[in-house]
């Protein structure tokens, strides 16, 4: 099983049929509740959760329990969403996640530069009137809440395709329509998957050999952006054969102070 794997989760098979064909995925689980597919190298997994936050949370917990999801996994939710005014077939990346009637929000930290628009996403357990500006679905919030327990926020991506709006109601969306809407956006979806994969392939490769990096991030809290900077500085220091005093650095007890100190070496 590949550690740096790709996990794609959708509520319905019709939303990601094109992925099964593109990656030549075969079903590997006969568990009644979930359908799970993988390639021959176990580097890409596609899982069908069923509708709702609870189902999404359950399948992520199941995948983590089977060690399919690990700290190196890149986790995607690809699916449909409603919108009051957006054109059917439009694709967006969710950059703020809210649950109807709850105060807590999530903010996915998108690290790729793909030319795709961001939009807020509201998740609800039941059908409501379309919000004025946001997308609406029934799984996004639960997906992120569960996935963020196992990986960094930056390793989580939500891609939503508009399937219904004020002019075309949700009950008119059929399986073949869902399949067409997602497959029409497949080039954009594959581009984003590849971009995220390439970014983290380099990121994980560069930090895997850094003993100092592992020690520092284990003992001291760094934000994701600070970890990226830390990795780059340690690479420069390593190339210059500089020996670090880790005990002194750890006494600083602050990611910001440690980065400032390390900058003196380069």
PDB file of C-alpha atoms in Angstrom:
ATOM      1  CA  UNK A   1       0.000   0.000   0.000  1.00  0.00           C
ATOM      2  CA  UNK A   2       1.353   3.401  -0.986  1.00  0.00           C
ATOM      3  CA  UNK A   3       1.705   5.819   1.946  1.00  0.00           C
ATOM      4  CA  UNK A   4       1.332   8.937  -0.178  1.00  0.00           C
ATOM      5  CA  UNK A   5      -1.966   7.776  -1.653  1.00  0.00           C
ATOM      6  CA  UNK A   6      -4.985   9.535  -3.108  1.00  0.00           C
ATOM      7  CA  UNK A   7      -8.394   9.025  -1.508  1.00  0.00           C
ATOM      8  CA  UNK A   8     -11.483  10.250  -3.382  1.00  0.00           C
ATOM      9  CA  UNK A   9     -14.831  10.012  -1.624  1.00  0.00           C
ATOM     10  CA  UNK A  10     -18.244  10.752  -3.084  1.00  0.00           C
ATOM     11  CA  UNK A  11     -21.785  10.164  -1.887  1.00  0.00           C
ATOM     12  CA  UNK A  12     -22.895   8.366  -5.053  1.00  0.00           C
ATOM     13  CA  UNK A  13     -21.200   6.258  -7.694  1.00  0.00           C
ATOM     14  CA  UNK A  14     -22.801   8.330 -10.454  1.00  0.00           C
ATOM     15  CA  UNK A  15     -20.737  11.330  -9.312  1.00  0.00           C
ATOM     16  CA  UNK A  16     -17.376   9.671  -9.941  1.00  0.00           C
ATOM     17  CA  UNK A  17     -18.011   6.989 -12.582  1.00  0.00           C
ATOM     18  CA  UNK A  18     -15.433   8.652 -14.842  1.00  0.00           C
ATOM     19  CA  UNK A  19     -12.722   8.211 -12.192  1.00  0.00           C
ATOM     20  CA  UNK A  20     -13.196   4.453 -12.077  1.00  0.00           C
ATOM     21  CA  UNK A  21     -12.620   4.265 -15.826  1.00  0.00           C
ATOM     22  CA  UNK A  22      -9.728   6.750 -15.976  1.00  0.00           C
ATOM     23  CA  UNK A  23      -7.717   5.084 -13.205  1.00  0.00           C
ATOM     24  CA  UNK A  24      -8.850   1.530 -14.069  1.00  0.00           C
ATOM     25  CA  UNK A  25     -10.079   0.923 -10.536  1.00  0.00           C
ATOM     26  CA  UNK A  26     -11.495  -2.380  -9.308  1.00  0.00           C
ATOM     27  CA  UNK A  27     -13.772  -2.960  -6.358  1.00  0.00           C
ATOM     28  CA  UNK A  28     -11.856  -4.283  -3.367  1.00  0.00           C
ATOM     29  CA  UNK A  29     -14.480  -4.296  -0.636  1.00  0.00           C
ATOM     30  CA  UNK A  30     -17.755  -6.204  -0.552  1.00  0.00           C
ATOM     31  CA  UNK A  31     -18.885  -4.583   2.691  1.00  0.00           C
ATOM     32  CA  UNK A  32     -22.589  -3.859   2.361  1.00  0.00           C
ATOM     33  CA  UNK A  33     -22.440  -0.230   3.540  1.00  0.00           C
ATOM     34  CA  UNK A  34     -19.559   0.940   1.348  1.00  0.00           C
ATOM     35  CA  UNK A  35     -18.165   0.395  -2.138  1.00  0.00           C
ATOM     36  CA  UNK A  36     -14.389   0.888  -2.262  1.00  0.00           C
ATOM     37  CA  UNK A  37     -12.247   0.742  -5.401  1.00  0.00           C
ATOM     38  CA  UNK A  38      -8.476   0.768  -5.913  1.00  0.00           C
ATOM     39  CA  UNK A  39      -5.834   0.558  -8.611  1.00  0.00           C
ATOM     40  CA  UNK A  40      -3.335  -2.304  -8.830  1.00  0.00           C
ATOM     41  CA  UNK A  41      -0.677  -0.339  -6.909  1.00  0.00           C
ATOM     42  CA  UNK A  42      -3.039   0.697  -4.099  1.00  0.00           C
ATOM     43  CA  UNK A  43      -2.065   4.301  -4.769  1.00  0.00           C
ATOM     44  CA  UNK A  44      -5.570   5.570  -5.623  1.00  0.00           C
ATOM     45  CA  UNK A  45      -8.771   4.739  -3.779  1.00  0.00           C
ATOM     46  CA  UNK A  46     -12.326   5.754  -4.597  1.00  0.00           C
ATOM     47  CA  UNK A  47     -15.012   5.210  -1.982  1.00  0.00           C
ATOM     48  CA  UNK A  48     -18.787   5.638  -2.131  1.00  0.00           C
ATOM     49  CA  UNK A  49     -20.206   6.761   1.199  1.00  0.00           C
ATOM     50  CA  UNK A  50     -23.916   7.247   0.636  1.00  0.00           C
ATOM     51  CA  UNK A  51     -25.729  10.483   1.398  1.00  0.00           C
ATOM     52  CA  UNK A  52     -25.217  12.549   4.539  1.00  0.00           C
ATOM     53  CA  UNK A  53     -22.643  13.633   7.094  1.00  0.00           C
ATOM     54  CA  UNK A  54     -22.869  10.456   9.154  1.00  0.00           C
ATOM     55  CA  UNK A  55     -22.169   8.170   6.196  1.00  0.00           C
ATOM     56  CA  UNK A  56     -19.253  10.354   5.154  1.00  0.00           C
ATOM     57  CA  UNK A  57     -17.793  10.285   8.657  1.00  0.00           C
ATOM     58  CA  UNK A  58     -18.273   6.511   8.910  1.00  0.00           C
ATOM     59  CA  UNK A  59     -16.461   5.712   5.674  1.00  0.00           C
ATOM     60  CA  UNK A  60     -13.507   7.929   6.550  1.00  0.00           C
ATOM     61  CA  UNK A  61     -13.265   6.217   9.928  1.00  0.00           C
ATOM     62  CA  UNK A  62     -13.414   2.836   8.196  1.00  0.00           C
ATOM     63  CA  UNK A  63     -10.654   3.761   5.723  1.00  0.00           C
ATOM     64  CA  UNK A  64      -8.463   5.052   8.547  1.00  0.00           C
ATOM     65  CA  UNK A  65      -9.094   1.884  10.548  1.00  0.00           C
ATOM     66  CA  UNK A  66      -7.871  -0.175   7.586  1.00  0.00           C
ATOM     67  CA  UNK A  67      -4.766   2.076   7.323  1.00  0.00           C
ATOM     68  CA  UNK A  68      -5.856   3.158   3.850  1.00  0.00           C
ATOM     69  CA  UNK A  69      -5.992   6.717   5.154  1.00  0.00           C
ATOM     70  CA  UNK A  70      -2.718   7.703   6.822  1.00  0.00           C
ATOM     71  CA  UNK A  71      -0.926  10.958   7.612  1.00  0.00           C
ATOM     72  CA  UNK A  72       0.416  11.144   4.040  1.00  0.00           C
ATOM     73  CA  UNK A  73      -2.948  10.644   2.304  1.00  0.00           C
ATOM     74  CA  UNK A  74      -4.419  13.294   0.002  1.00  0.00           C
ATOM     75  CA  UNK A  75      -8.177  13.252   0.489  1.00  0.00           C
ATOM     76  CA  UNK A  76     -10.722  14.610  -1.996  1.00  0.00           C
ATOM     77  CA  UNK A  77     -14.485  14.978  -1.901  1.00  0.00           C
ATOM     78  CA  UNK A  78     -15.931  15.260  -5.397  1.00  0.00           C
ATOM     79  CA  UNK A  79     -19.670  15.677  -5.718  1.00  0.00           C
ATOM     80  CA  UNK A  80     -22.717  17.717  -6.622  1.00  0.00           C
ATOM     81  CA  UNK A  81     -24.109  20.812  -4.932  1.00  0.00           C
ATOM     82  CA  UNK A  82     -27.037  23.150  -5.327  1.00  0.00           C
ATOM     83  CA  UNK A  83     -26.823  26.879  -6.004  1.00  0.00           C
ATOM     84  CA  UNK A  84     -29.370  29.638  -6.332  1.00  0.00           C
ATOM     85  CA  UNK A  85     -27.894  31.404  -9.329  1.00  0.00           C
ATOM     86  CA  UNK A  86     -24.849  29.518 -10.628  1.00  0.00           C
ATOM     87  CA  UNK A  87     -24.972  27.802 -13.980  1.00  0.00           C
ATOM     88  CA  UNK A  88     -25.528  24.057 -13.887  1.00  0.00           C
ATOM     89  CA  UNK A  89     -22.229  22.296 -14.557  1.00  0.00           C
ATOM     90  CA  UNK A  90     -20.095  25.028 -12.942  1.00  0.00           C
ATOM     91  CA  UNK A  91     -17.300  23.667 -10.753  1.00  0.00           C
ATOM     92  CA  UNK A  92     -15.986  25.267  -7.570  1.00  0.00           C
ATOM     93  CA  UNK A  93     -13.501  24.535  -4.831  1.00  0.00           C
ATOM     94  CA  UNK A  94     -14.967  24.956  -1.342  1.00  0.00           C
ATOM     95  CA  UNK A  95     -12.925  27.366   0.769  1.00  0.00           C
ATOM     96  CA  UNK A  96     -15.313  27.802   3.713  1.00  0.00           C
ATOM     97  CA  UNK A  97     -17.507  25.058   5.149  1.00  0.00           C
ATOM     98  CA  UNK A  98     -20.518  25.735   7.339  1.00  0.00           C
ATOM     99  CA  UNK A  99     -23.169  23.499   8.855  1.00  0.00           C
ATOM    100  CA  UNK A 100     -26.673  24.913   8.881  1.00  0.00           C
ATOM    101  CA  UNK A 101     -27.601  26.265  12.322  1.00  0.00           C
ATOM    102  CA  UNK A 102     -24.105  25.722  13.731  1.00  0.00           C
ATOM    103  CA  UNK A 103     -21.512  28.380  14.571  1.00  0.00           C
ATOM    104  CA  UNK A 104     -18.305  26.444  13.867  1.00  0.00           C
ATOM    105  CA  UNK A 105     -16.817  26.751  10.379  1.00  0.00           C
ATOM    106  CA  UNK A 106     -13.964  24.989   8.599  1.00  0.00           C
ATOM    107  CA  UNK A 107     -11.552  26.681   6.207  1.00  0.00           C
ATOM    108  CA  UNK A 108      -9.755  24.317   3.800  1.00  0.00           C
ATOM    109  CA  UNK A 109      -6.284  25.693   3.021  1.00  0.00           C
ATOM    110  CA  UNK A 110      -5.939  25.265  -0.720  1.00  0.00           C
ATOM    111  CA  UNK A 111      -2.299  25.107  -1.787  1.00  0.00           C
ATOM    112  CA  UNK A 112      -2.683  24.687  -5.556  1.00  0.00           C
ATOM    113  CA  UNK A 113      -2.881  27.553  -8.022  1.00  0.00           C
ATOM    114  CA  UNK A 114      -5.368  26.039 -10.456  1.00  0.00           C
ATOM    115  CA  UNK A 115      -7.653  28.519 -12.178  1.00  0.00           C
ATOM    116  CA  UNK A 116     -10.794  27.338 -10.401  1.00  0.00           C
ATOM    117  CA  UNK A 117     -13.076  29.627  -8.449  1.00  0.00           C
ATOM    118  CA  UNK A 118     -13.578  29.242  -4.720  1.00  0.00           C
ATOM    119  CA  UNK A 119     -16.975  29.358  -3.069  1.00  0.00           C
ATOM    120  CA  UNK A 120     -18.461  28.909   0.392  1.00  0.00           C
ATOM    121  CA  UNK A 121     -20.329  25.665   1.017  1.00  0.00           C
ATOM    122  CA  UNK A 122     -23.232  25.144   3.422  1.00  0.00           C
ATOM    123  CA  UNK A 123     -24.088  21.591   4.470  1.00  0.00           C
ATOM    124  CA  UNK A 124     -27.583  20.683   5.637  1.00  0.00           C
ATOM    125  CA  UNK A 125     -29.361  17.520   6.727  1.00  0.00           C
ATOM    126  CA  UNK A 126     -32.544  18.395   4.856  1.00  0.00           C
ATOM    127  CA  UNK A 127     -33.661  20.300   1.780  1.00  0.00           C
ATOM    128  CA  UNK A 128     -33.880  24.059   2.277  1.00  0.00           C
ATOM    129  CA  UNK A 129     -34.264  27.112   0.050  1.00  0.00           C
ATOM    130  CA  UNK A 130     -31.106  27.976  -1.849  1.00  0.00           C
ATOM    131  CA  UNK A 131     -28.831  30.430  -0.007  1.00  0.00           C
ATOM    132  CA  UNK A 132     -28.140  33.659  -1.852  1.00  0.00           C
ATOM    133  CA  UNK A 133     -24.422  33.235  -2.518  1.00  0.00           C
ATOM    134  CA  UNK A 134     -23.240  29.860  -1.203  1.00  0.00           C
ATOM    135  CA  UNK A 135     -23.309  26.334  -2.527  1.00  0.00           C
ATOM    136  CA  UNK A 136     -25.329  23.764  -0.613  1.00  0.00           C
ATOM    137  CA  UNK A 137     -24.840  20.021  -0.110  1.00  0.00           C
ATOM    138  CA  UNK A 138     -25.425  17.268   2.466  1.00  0.00           C
ATOM    139  CA  UNK A 139     -21.910  15.858   3.040  1.00  0.00           C
ATOM    140  CA  UNK A 140     -19.151  18.463   2.762  1.00  0.00           C
ATOM    141  CA  UNK A 141     -19.030  19.539   6.409  1.00  0.00           C
ATOM    142  CA  UNK A 142     -19.022  15.978   7.726  1.00  0.00           C
ATOM    143  CA  UNK A 143     -16.364  15.004   5.208  1.00  0.00           C
ATOM    144  CA  UNK A 144     -13.949  17.715   6.309  1.00  0.00           C
ATOM    145  CA  UNK A 145     -14.665  17.257  10.019  1.00  0.00           C
ATOM    146  CA  UNK A 146     -13.752  13.566   9.759  1.00  0.00           C
ATOM    147  CA  UNK A 147     -10.826  13.859   7.320  1.00  0.00           C
ATOM    148  CA  UNK A 148      -9.123  16.628   9.290  1.00  0.00           C
ATOM    149  CA  UNK A 149      -8.700  14.230  12.224  1.00  0.00           C
ATOM    150  CA  UNK A 150      -6.181  12.225  10.209  1.00  0.00           C
ATOM    151  CA  UNK A 151      -4.359  14.632   7.864  1.00  0.00           C
ATOM    152  CA  UNK A 152      -3.404  18.308   7.571  1.00  0.00           C
ATOM    153  CA  UNK A 153      -6.107  20.677   6.331  1.00  0.00           C
ATOM    154  CA  UNK A 154      -3.957  21.343   3.269  1.00  0.00           C
ATOM    155  CA  UNK A 155      -4.270  17.674   2.291  1.00  0.00           C
ATOM    156  CA  UNK A 156      -8.063  17.946   1.998  1.00  0.00           C
ATOM    157  CA  UNK A 157      -9.811  19.246  -1.127  1.00  0.00           C
ATOM    158  CA  UNK A 158     -13.522  19.630  -1.845  1.00  0.00           C
ATOM    159  CA  UNK A 159     -14.662  20.027  -5.463  1.00  0.00           C
ATOM    160  CA  UNK A 160     -18.332  20.728  -6.078  1.00  0.00           C
ATOM    161  CA  UNK A 161     -20.243  20.758  -9.376  1.00  0.00           C
ATOM    162  CA  UNK A 162     -23.543  22.654  -9.526  1.00  0.00           C
ATOM    163  CA  UNK A 163     -26.338  20.185 -10.282  1.00  0.00           C
ATOM    164  CA  UNK A 164     -29.451  22.227  -9.508  1.00  0.00           C
ATOM    165  CA  UNK A 165     -30.566  25.815  -9.094  1.00  0.00           C
ATOM    166  CA  UNK A 166     -33.728  27.907  -9.016  1.00  0.00           C
ATOM    167  CA  UNK A 167     -34.411  27.054 -12.655  1.00  0.00           C
ATOM    168  CA  UNK A 168     -33.832  23.311 -12.350  1.00  0.00           C
ATOM    169  CA  UNK A 169     -34.787  21.730  -9.060  1.00  0.00           C
ATOM    170  CA  UNK A 170     -32.971  18.919  -7.262  1.00  0.00           C
ATOM    171  CA  UNK A 171     -35.679  16.315  -7.900  1.00  0.00           C
ATOM    172  CA  UNK A 172     -34.973  16.588 -11.639  1.00  0.00           C
ATOM    173  CA  UNK A 173     -31.360  15.452 -11.236  1.00  0.00           C
ATOM    174  CA  UNK A 174     -31.025  11.837 -12.391  1.00  0.00           C
ATOM    175  CA  UNK A 175     -28.103   9.428 -12.263  1.00  0.00           C
ATOM    176  CA  UNK A 176     -27.116   9.947 -15.881  1.00  0.00           C
ATOM    177  CA  UNK A 177     -27.279  13.721 -15.396  1.00  0.00           C
ATOM    178  CA  UNK A 178     -24.978  13.506 -12.367  1.00  0.00           C
ATOM    179  CA  UNK A 179     -22.524  11.396 -14.348  1.00  0.00           C
ATOM    180  CA  UNK A 180     -22.562  13.852 -17.249  1.00  0.00           C
ATOM    181  CA  UNK A 181     -22.017  16.887 -15.020  1.00  0.00           C
ATOM    182  CA  UNK A 182     -18.957  15.432 -13.322  1.00  0.00           C
ATOM    183  CA  UNK A 183     -17.459  13.929 -16.477  1.00  0.00           C
ATOM    184  CA  UNK A 184     -17.816  17.274 -18.276  1.00  0.00           C
ATOM    185  CA  UNK A 185     -15.434  18.711 -15.666  1.00  0.00           C
ATOM    186  CA  UNK A 186     -13.037  15.775 -15.643  1.00  0.00           C
ATOM    187  CA  UNK A 187     -10.097  17.673 -17.176  1.00  0.00           C
ATOM    188  CA  UNK A 188     -10.243  20.295 -14.432  1.00  0.00           C
ATOM    189  CA  UNK A 189     -10.659  17.617 -11.749  1.00  0.00           C
ATOM    190  CA  UNK A 190      -7.703  15.555 -12.991  1.00  0.00           C
ATOM    191  CA  UNK A 191      -5.588  18.704 -13.254  1.00  0.00           C
ATOM    192  CA  UNK A 192      -6.268  19.617  -9.615  1.00  0.00           C
ATOM    193  CA  UNK A 193      -5.634  16.069  -8.401  1.00  0.00           C
ATOM    194  CA  UNK A 194      -2.309  16.006 -10.265  1.00  0.00           C
ATOM    195  CA  UNK A 195      -1.309  19.434  -8.980  1.00  0.00           C
ATOM    196  CA  UNK A 196      -1.992  18.509  -5.354  1.00  0.00           C
ATOM    197  CA  UNK A 197      -0.239  15.159  -5.812  1.00  0.00           C
ATOM    198  CA  UNK A 198       2.874  16.757  -7.329  1.00  0.00           C
ATOM    199  CA  UNK A 199       3.088  19.406  -4.602  1.00  0.00           C
ATOM    200  CA  UNK A 200       2.951  16.900  -1.770  1.00  0.00           C
ATOM    201  CA  UNK A 201       5.212  14.377  -3.512  1.00  0.00           C
ATOM    202  CA  UNK A 202       7.969  16.990  -3.368  1.00  0.00           C
ATOM    203  CA  UNK A 203       6.978  18.137   0.111  1.00  0.00           C
ATOM    204  CA  UNK A 204       7.001  14.663   1.665  1.00  0.00           C
ATOM    205  CA  UNK A 205      10.154  13.646  -0.197  1.00  0.00           C
ATOM    206  CA  UNK A 206      12.140  16.627   1.042  1.00  0.00           C
ATOM    207  CA  UNK A 207      11.129  16.247   4.670  1.00  0.00           C
ATOM    208  CA  UNK A 208      11.506  12.465   4.835  1.00  0.00           C
ATOM    209  CA  UNK A 209      15.294  12.638   5.153  1.00  0.00           C
ATOM    210  CA  UNK A 210      15.404  15.539   7.602  1.00  0.00           C
ATOM    211  CA  UNK A 211      16.052  14.198  11.092  1.00  0.00           C
ATOM    212  CA  UNK A 212      16.079  17.697  12.538  1.00  0.00           C
ATOM    213  CA  UNK A 213      12.739  18.443  10.894  1.00  0.00           C
ATOM    214  CA  UNK A 214      11.069  15.418  12.482  1.00  0.00           C
ATOM    215  CA  UNK A 215      12.377  16.303  15.916  1.00  0.00           C
ATOM    216  CA  UNK A 216      11.363  19.970  15.694  1.00  0.00           C
ATOM    217  CA  UNK A 217       7.802  19.427  14.444  1.00  0.00           C
ATOM    218  CA  UNK A 218       7.277  16.698  17.037  1.00  0.00           C
ATOM    219  CA  UNK A 219       8.339  18.901  19.941  1.00  0.00           C
ATOM    220  CA  UNK A 220       7.217  22.338  18.725  1.00  0.00           C
ATOM    221  CA  UNK A 221       3.964  23.456  17.140  1.00  0.00           C
ATOM    222  CA  UNK A 222       4.434  24.872  13.623  1.00  0.00           C
ATOM    223  CA  UNK A 223       1.734  26.045  11.224  1.00  0.00           C
ATOM    224  CA  UNK A 224       1.696  24.496   7.768  1.00  0.00           C
ATOM    225  CA  UNK A 225       3.325  27.556   6.181  1.00  0.00           C
ATOM    226  CA  UNK A 226       6.006  27.525   8.887  1.00  0.00           C
ATOM    227  CA  UNK A 227       6.666  23.832   8.181  1.00  0.00           C
ATOM    228  CA  UNK A 228       7.243  24.633   4.510  1.00  0.00           C
ATOM    229  CA  UNK A 229       9.706  27.401   5.448  1.00  0.00           C
ATOM    230  CA  UNK A 230      11.383  25.141   8.025  1.00  0.00           C
ATOM    231  CA  UNK A 231      11.868  22.422   5.437  1.00  0.00           C
ATOM    232  CA  UNK A 232      13.498  24.839   2.979  1.00  0.00           C
ATOM    233  CA  UNK A 233      15.856  26.312   5.578  1.00  0.00           C
ATOM    234  CA  UNK A 234      16.930  22.879   6.836  1.00  0.00           C
ATOM    235  CA  UNK A 235      17.636  21.790   3.261  1.00  0.00           C
ATOM    236  CA  UNK A 236      19.938  24.808   2.793  1.00  0.00           C
ATOM    237  CA  UNK A 237      21.638  24.160   6.109  1.00  0.00           C
ATOM    238  CA  UNK A 238      22.149  20.501   5.190  1.00  0.00           C
ATOM    239  CA  UNK A 239      23.744  21.429   1.870  1.00  0.00           C
ATOM    240  CA  UNK A 240      26.178  23.713   3.724  1.00  0.00           C
ATOM    241  CA  UNK A 241      27.093  20.940   6.194  1.00  0.00           C
ATOM    242  CA  UNK A 242      26.135  23.071   9.177  1.00  0.00           C
ATOM    243  CA  UNK A 243      25.610  21.195  12.474  1.00  0.00           C
ATOM    244  CA  UNK A 244      22.624  22.442  14.445  1.00  0.00           C
ATOM    245  CA  UNK A 245      22.279  22.654  18.196  1.00  0.00           C
ATOM    246  CA  UNK A 246      18.811  21.110  18.525  1.00  0.00           C
ATOM    247  CA  UNK A 247      18.768  21.468  22.306  1.00  0.00           C
ATOM    248  CA  UNK A 248      19.225  25.221  21.979  1.00  0.00           C
ATOM    249  CA  UNK A 249      16.519  25.465  19.322  1.00  0.00           C
ATOM    250  CA  UNK A 250      14.017  23.486  21.366  1.00  0.00           C
ATOM    251  CA  UNK A 251      14.549  25.820  24.328  1.00  0.00           C
ATOM    252  CA  UNK A 252      13.168  28.659  22.177  1.00  0.00           C
ATOM    253  CA  UNK A 253       9.801  26.863  22.408  1.00  0.00           C
ATOM    254  CA  UNK A 254       8.303  28.797  19.493  1.00  0.00           C
ATOM    255  CA  UNK A 255       8.071  28.000  15.797  1.00  0.00           C
ATOM    256  CA  UNK A 256       8.494  31.668  14.923  1.00  0.00           C
ATOM    257  CA  UNK A 257      11.587  32.077  17.139  1.00  0.00           C
ATOM    258  CA  UNK A 258      13.152  28.887  15.796  1.00  0.00           C
ATOM    259  CA  UNK A 259      12.715  30.025  12.192  1.00  0.00           C
ATOM    260  CA  UNK A 260      14.272  33.392  13.039  1.00  0.00           C
ATOM    261  CA  UNK A 261      17.237  31.647  14.655  1.00  0.00           C
ATOM    262  CA  UNK A 262      17.696  29.270  11.723  1.00  0.00           C
ATOM    263  CA  UNK A 263      17.666  32.190   9.291  1.00  0.00           C
ATOM    264  CA  UNK A 264      20.947  33.318  10.900  1.00  0.00           C
ATOM    265  CA  UNK A 265      22.634  30.198   9.524  1.00  0.00           C
ATOM    266  CA  UNK A 266      21.661  30.844   5.890  1.00  0.00           C
TER     267      UNK A 266
END
